[in-house]
Short mmCIF file of C-alpha atoms and ligand atoms in Angstrom, two decimals:
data_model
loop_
_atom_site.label_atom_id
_atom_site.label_comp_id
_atom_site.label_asym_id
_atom_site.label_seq_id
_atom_site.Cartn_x
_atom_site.Cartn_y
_atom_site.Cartn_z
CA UNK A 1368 16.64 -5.02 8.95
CA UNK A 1369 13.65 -4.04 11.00
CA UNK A 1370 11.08 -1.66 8.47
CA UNK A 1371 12.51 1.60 8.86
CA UNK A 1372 16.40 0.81 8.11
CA UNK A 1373 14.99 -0.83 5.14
CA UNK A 1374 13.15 2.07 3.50
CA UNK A 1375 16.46 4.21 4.38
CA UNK A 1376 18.43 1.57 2.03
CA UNK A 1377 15.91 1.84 -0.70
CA UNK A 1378 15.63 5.25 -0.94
CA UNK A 1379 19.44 5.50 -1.01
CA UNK A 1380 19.21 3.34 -4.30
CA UNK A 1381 15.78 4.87 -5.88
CA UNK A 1382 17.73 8.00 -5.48
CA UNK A 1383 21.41 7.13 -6.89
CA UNK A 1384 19.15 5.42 -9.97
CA UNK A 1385 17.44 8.51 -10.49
CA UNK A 1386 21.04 10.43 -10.70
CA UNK A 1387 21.45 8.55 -14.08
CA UNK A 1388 18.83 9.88 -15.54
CA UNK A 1389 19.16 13.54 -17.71
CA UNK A 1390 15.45 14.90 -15.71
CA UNK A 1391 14.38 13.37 -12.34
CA UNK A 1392 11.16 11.19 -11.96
CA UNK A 1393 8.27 13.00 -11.90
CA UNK A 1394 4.69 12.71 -9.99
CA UNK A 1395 1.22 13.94 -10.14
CA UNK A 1396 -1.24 14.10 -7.42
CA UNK A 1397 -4.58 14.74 -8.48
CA UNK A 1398 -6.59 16.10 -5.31
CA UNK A 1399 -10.29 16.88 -5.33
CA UNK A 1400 -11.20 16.45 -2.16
CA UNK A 1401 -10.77 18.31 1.70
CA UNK A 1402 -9.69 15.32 3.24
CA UNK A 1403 -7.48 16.04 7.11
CA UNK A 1404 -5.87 12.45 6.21
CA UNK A 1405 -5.64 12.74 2.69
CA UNK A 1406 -3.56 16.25 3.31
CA UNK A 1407 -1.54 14.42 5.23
CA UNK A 1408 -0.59 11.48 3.03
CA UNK A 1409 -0.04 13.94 0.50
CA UNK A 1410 2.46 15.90 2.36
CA UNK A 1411 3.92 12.21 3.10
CA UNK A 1412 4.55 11.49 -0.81
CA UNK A 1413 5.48 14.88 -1.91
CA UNK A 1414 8.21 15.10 1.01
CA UNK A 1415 9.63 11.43 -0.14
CA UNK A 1416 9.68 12.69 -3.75
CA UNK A 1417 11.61 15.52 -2.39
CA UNK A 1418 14.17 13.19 -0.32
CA UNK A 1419 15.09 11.69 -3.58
CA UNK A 1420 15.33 14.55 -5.47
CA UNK A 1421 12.43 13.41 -7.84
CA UNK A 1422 10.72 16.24 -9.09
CA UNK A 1423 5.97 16.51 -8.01
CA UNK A 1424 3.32 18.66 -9.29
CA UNK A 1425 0.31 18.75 -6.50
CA UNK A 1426 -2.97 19.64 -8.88
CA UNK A 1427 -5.96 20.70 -6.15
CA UNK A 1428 -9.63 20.96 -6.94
CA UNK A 1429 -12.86 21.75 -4.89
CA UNK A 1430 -14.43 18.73 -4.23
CA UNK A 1431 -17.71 20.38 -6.15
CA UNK A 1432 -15.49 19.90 -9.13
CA UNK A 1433 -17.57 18.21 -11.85
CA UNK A 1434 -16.82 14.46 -13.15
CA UNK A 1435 -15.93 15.40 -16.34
CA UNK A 1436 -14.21 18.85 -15.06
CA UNK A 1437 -11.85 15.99 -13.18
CA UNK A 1438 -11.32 13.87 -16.19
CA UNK A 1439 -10.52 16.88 -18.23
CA UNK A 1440 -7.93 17.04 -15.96
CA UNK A 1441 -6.68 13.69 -15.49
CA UNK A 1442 -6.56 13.68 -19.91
CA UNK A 1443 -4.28 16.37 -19.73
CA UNK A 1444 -1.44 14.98 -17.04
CA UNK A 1445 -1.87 11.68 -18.81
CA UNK A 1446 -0.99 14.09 -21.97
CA UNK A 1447 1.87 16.05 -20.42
CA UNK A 1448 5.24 14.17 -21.43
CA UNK A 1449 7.27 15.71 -18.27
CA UNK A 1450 5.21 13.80 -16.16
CA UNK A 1451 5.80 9.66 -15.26
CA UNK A 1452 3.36 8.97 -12.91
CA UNK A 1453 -0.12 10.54 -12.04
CA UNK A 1454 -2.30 9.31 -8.97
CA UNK A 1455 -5.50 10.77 -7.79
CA UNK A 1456 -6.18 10.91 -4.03
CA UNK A 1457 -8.95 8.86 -2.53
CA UNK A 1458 -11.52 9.41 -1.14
CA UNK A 1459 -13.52 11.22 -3.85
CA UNK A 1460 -16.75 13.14 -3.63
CA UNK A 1461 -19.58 11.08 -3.62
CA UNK A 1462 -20.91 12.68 -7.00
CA UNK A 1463 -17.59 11.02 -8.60
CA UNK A 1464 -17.47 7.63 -9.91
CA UNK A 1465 -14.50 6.23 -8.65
CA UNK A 1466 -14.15 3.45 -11.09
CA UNK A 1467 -14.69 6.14 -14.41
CA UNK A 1468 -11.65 7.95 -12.49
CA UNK A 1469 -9.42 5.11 -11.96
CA UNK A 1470 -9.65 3.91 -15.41
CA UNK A 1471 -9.17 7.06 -16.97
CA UNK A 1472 -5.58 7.63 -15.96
CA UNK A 1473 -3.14 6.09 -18.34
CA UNK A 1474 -2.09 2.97 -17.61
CA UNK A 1475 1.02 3.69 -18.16
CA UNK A 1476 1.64 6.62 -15.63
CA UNK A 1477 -0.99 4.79 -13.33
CA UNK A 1478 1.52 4.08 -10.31
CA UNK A 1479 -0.95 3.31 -7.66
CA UNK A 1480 -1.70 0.23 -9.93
CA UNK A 1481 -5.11 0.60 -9.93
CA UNK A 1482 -6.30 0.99 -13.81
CA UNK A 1483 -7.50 -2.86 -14.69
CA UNK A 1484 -4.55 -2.42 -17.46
CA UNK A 1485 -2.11 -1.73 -14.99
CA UNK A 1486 1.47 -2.71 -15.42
CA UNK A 1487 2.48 -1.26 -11.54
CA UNK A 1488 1.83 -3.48 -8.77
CA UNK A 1489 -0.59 -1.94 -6.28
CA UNK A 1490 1.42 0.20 -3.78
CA UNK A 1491 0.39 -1.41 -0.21
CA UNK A 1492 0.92 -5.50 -1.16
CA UNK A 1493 3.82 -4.12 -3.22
CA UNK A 1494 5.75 -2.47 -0.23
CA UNK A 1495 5.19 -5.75 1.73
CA UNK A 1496 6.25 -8.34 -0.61
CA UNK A 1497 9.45 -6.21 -1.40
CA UNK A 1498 10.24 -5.97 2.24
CA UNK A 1499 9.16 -9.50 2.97
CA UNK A 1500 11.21 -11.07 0.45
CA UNK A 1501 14.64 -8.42 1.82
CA UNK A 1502 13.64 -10.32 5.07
CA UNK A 1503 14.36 -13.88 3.32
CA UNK A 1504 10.22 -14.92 3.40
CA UNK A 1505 10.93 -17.97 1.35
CA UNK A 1506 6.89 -17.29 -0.30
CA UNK A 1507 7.01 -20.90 -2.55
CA UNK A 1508 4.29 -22.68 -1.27
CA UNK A 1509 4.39 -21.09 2.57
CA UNK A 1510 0.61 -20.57 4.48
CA UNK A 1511 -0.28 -17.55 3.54
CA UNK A 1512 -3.14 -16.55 5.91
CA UNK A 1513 -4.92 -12.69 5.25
CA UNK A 1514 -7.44 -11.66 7.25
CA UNK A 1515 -9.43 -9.12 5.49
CA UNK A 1516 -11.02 -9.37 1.96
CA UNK A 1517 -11.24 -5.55 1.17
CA UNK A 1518 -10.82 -4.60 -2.13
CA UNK A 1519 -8.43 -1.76 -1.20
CA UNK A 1520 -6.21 -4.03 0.79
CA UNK A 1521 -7.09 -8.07 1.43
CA UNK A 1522 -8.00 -9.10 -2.00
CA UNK A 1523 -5.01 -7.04 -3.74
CA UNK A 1524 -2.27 -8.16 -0.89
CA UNK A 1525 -3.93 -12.32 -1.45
CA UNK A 1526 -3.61 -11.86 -5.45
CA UNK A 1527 -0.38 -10.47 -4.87
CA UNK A 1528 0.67 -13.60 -2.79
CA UNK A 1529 -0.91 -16.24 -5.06
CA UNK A 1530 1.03 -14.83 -7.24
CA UNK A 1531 4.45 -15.08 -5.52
CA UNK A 1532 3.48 -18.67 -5.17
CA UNK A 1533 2.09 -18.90 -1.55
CA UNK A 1534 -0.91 -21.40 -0.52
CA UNK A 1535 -3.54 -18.37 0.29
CA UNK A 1536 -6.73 -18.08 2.59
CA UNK A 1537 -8.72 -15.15 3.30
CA UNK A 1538 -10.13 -14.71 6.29
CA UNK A 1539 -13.21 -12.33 7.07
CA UNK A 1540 -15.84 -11.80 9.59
CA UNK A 1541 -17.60 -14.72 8.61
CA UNK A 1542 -15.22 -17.10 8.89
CA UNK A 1543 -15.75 -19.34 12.68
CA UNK A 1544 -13.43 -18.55 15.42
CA UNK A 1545 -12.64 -22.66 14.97
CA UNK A 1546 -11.62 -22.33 12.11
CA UNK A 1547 -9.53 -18.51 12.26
CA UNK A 1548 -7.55 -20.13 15.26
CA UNK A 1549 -6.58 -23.26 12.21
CA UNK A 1550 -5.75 -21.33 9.59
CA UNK A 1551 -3.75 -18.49 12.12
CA UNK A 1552 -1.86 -21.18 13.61
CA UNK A 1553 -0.79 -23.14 10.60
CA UNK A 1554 0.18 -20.06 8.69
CA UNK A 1555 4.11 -18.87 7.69
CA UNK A 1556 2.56 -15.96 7.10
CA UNK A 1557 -0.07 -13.65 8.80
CA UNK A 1558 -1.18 -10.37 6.94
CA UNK A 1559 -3.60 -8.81 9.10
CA UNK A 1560 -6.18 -5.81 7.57
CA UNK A 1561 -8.96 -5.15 9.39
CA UNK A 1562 -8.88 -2.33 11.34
CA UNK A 1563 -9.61 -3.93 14.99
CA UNK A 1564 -6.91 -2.79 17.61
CA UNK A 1565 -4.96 -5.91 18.85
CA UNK A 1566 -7.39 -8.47 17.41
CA UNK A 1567 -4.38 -10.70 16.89
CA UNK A 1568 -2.69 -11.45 20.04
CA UNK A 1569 -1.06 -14.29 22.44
CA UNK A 1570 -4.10 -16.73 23.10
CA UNK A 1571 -2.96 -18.13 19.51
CA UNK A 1572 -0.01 -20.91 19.32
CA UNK A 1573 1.65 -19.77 16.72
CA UNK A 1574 4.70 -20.96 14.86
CA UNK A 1575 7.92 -19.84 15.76
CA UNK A 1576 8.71 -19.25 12.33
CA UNK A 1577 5.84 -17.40 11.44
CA UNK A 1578 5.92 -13.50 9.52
CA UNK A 1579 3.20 -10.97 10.91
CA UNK A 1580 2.03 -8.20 8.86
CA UNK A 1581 0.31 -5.43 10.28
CA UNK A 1582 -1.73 -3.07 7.96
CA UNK A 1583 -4.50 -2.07 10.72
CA UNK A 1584 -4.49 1.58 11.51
CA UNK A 1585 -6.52 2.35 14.66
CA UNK A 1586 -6.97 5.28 16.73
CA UNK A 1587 -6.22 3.97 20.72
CA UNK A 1588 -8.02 5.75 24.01
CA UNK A 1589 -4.61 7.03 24.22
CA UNK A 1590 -4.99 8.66 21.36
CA UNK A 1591 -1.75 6.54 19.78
CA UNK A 1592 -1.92 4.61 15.90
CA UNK A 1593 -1.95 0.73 17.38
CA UNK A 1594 -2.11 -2.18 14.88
CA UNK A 1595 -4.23 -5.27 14.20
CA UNK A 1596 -1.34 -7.24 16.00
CA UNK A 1597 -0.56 -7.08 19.91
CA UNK A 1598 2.87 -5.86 19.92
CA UNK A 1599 5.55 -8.70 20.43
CA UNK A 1600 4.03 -11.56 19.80
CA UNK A 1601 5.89 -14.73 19.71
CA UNK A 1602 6.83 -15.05 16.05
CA UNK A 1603 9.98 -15.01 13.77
CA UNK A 1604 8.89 -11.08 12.60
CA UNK A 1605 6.34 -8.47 13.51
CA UNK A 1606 5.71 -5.55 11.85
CA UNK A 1607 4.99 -2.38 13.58
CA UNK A 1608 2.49 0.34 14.22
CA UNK A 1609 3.86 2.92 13.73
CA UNK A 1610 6.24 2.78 11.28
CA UNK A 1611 5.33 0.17 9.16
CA UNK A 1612 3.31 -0.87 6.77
CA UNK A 1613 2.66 2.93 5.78
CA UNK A 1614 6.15 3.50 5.31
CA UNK A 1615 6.33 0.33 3.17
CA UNK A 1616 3.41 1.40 1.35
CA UNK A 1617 4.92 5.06 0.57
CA UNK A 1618 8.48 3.65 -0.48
CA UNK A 1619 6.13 1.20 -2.88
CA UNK A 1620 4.70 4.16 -4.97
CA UNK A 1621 8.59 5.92 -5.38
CA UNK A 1622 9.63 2.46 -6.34
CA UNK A 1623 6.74 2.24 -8.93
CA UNK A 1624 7.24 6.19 -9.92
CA UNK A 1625 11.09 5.12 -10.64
CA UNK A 1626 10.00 1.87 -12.84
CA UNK A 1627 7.73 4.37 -14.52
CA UNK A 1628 10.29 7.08 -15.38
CA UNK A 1629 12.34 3.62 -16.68
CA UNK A 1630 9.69 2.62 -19.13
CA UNK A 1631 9.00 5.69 -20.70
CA UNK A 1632 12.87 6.59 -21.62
P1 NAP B 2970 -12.31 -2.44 5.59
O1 NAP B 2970 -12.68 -2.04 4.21
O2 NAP B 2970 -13.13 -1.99 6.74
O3 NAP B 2970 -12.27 -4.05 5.59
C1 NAP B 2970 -12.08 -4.74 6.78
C2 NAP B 2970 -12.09 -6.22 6.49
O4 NAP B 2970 -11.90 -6.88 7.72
C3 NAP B 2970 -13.38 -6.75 5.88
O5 NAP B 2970 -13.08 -7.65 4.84
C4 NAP B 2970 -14.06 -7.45 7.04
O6 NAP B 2970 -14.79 -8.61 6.70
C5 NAP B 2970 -12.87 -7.90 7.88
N1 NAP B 2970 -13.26 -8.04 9.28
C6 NAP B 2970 -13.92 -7.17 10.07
N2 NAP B 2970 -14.09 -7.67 11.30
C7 NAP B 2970 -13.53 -8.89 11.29
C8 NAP B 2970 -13.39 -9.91 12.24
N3 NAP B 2970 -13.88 -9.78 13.49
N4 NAP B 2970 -12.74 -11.05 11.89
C9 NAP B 2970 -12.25 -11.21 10.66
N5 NAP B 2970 -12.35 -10.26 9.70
C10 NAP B 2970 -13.00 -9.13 10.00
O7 NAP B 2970 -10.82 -2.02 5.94
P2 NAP B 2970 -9.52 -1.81 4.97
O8 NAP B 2970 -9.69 -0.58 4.15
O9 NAP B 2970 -9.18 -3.09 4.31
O10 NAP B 2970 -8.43 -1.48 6.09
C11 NAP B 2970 -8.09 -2.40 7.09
C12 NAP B 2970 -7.13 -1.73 8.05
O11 NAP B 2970 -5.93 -1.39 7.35
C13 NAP B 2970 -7.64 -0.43 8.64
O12 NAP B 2970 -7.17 -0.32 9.97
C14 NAP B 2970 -7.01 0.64 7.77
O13 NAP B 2970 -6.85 1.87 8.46
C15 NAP B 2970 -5.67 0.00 7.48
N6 NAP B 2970 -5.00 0.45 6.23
C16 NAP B 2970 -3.66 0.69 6.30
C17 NAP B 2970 -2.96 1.03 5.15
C18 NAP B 2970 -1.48 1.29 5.25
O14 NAP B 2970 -0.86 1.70 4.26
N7 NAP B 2970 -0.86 1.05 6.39
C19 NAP B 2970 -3.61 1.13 3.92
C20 NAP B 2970 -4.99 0.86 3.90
C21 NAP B 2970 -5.67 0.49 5.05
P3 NAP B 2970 -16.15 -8.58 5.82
O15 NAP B 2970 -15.70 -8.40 4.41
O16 NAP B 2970 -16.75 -9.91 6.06
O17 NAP B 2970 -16.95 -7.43 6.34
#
């Protein structure tokens, strides 16, 4: 199934699960900022709460809202019983501490799995695990290979493989082109994150058999979204840009919102 079939199926189940239950999932957004992209992958995750018929509460601030104005607010969704799972929008104002925010919202309800308590698997190595192991990515022991080390994406999506038992390297921009063309073309697996258009692309032998996963997001002189990877490279699956990883990482937070709703009847 190539990415977007396989969101389609999922949602069909996330939303015949919720059917059982007597009162839909339900999600928070927290926004304190006036961000063009963050207004836009908010409309993105209240209109796939919508598609499932799960039930979301957007709570908007001025980004002059104080710290502890914000965690006033935060206390009081983590308080409020009808609602499973509260996120707050990144970025924040620059007179926020993000880490004072992140741990203040109940583990629990903390669906973006980023409170250090956290039970939820973070949302963008979550969506590509699930859909790499639908795809039959056998995981045990495969060359894992990121490229990236960014705390929002490289070092989550490497725990997150170490974890399903994968033999992981992280690559960054220290690491010797010598040694990146090694690593790249010994790896099952190729999770690219660091937003350079094309920066993987055919002058690497890769194997046949090999999974590429494209997180980059980058603007083209066409004005397009074009990944990391050159599209259609030689390898067993690609993902693409467009209509990839983003969707992956949007079904990931309805899948966590739904686990949520789970644990707390
Ligand atoms: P970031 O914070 O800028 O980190 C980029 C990473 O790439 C850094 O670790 C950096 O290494 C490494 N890097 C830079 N140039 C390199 C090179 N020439 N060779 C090897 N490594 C190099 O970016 P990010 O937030 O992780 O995001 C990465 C990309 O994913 C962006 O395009 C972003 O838009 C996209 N993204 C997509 C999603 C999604 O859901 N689809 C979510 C988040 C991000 P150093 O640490 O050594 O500097």
């Amino acid at each position: 199934m190539n990415v977007k079939e396989f969101v389609q199926y999922r949602k069909g189940v996330l939303k015949d699960e919720a059917a059982s239950f007597a009162k839909p999932p339900k999600l928070c957004i927290i926004q304190a900022n006036d961000n063009p992209a963050s207004d836009a992958y908010i409309r993105g995750k209240l209109k796939d709460s919508d598609e499932l018929g799960y039930l979301s509460e957007l709570w908007k601030f001025e980004p002059t809202i104080t710290q502890e104005e914000l965690l006033t607010k935060i206390e009081e969704a983590n308080n409020d019983p009808s609602i499973d799972g509260l996120i707050v929008q990144l970025p924040l104002p620059s007179h926020i501490d993000e880490a004072a925010v992140k741990n203040a919202v109940a583990p629990e309800k903390d669906v973006d799995g980023f409170h250090p308590m956290t039970t939820f698997d973070p949302c963008t190595p979550k969506g590509i695990c699930d859909y790499l192991a639908h795809e039959g990515f056998p995981f045990k022991g495969k060359n894992a290979v990121v490229l990236g080390r960014s705390n929002i994406v490289g070092k989550p999506m490497a725990h997150m493989l170490l974890k399903n038992d994968c033999n992981v390297t992280v690559l960054h921009s220290k690491t010797t082109p010598e040694d990146r063309k090694f690593y790249i073309e010994h790896a099952d697996l190729i999770v690219v994150a660091i937003g350079r258009m094309h920066y993987l692309d055919s002058s690497y032998k890769y194997k046949d058999s090999a999974y590429v996963v494209d997180v980059g997001i980058n603007r083209g002189e066409d004005g397009r979204l074009h990944g990391d990877a050159e599209p259609g490279l030689p390898v067993k699956l690609q993902t693409p840009v467009p209509g990839g990883v983003g969707l992956l990482t949007r079904l990931a937070l309805m899948e966590n919102l739904l686990i949520a709703k789970k644990n707390r009847e």
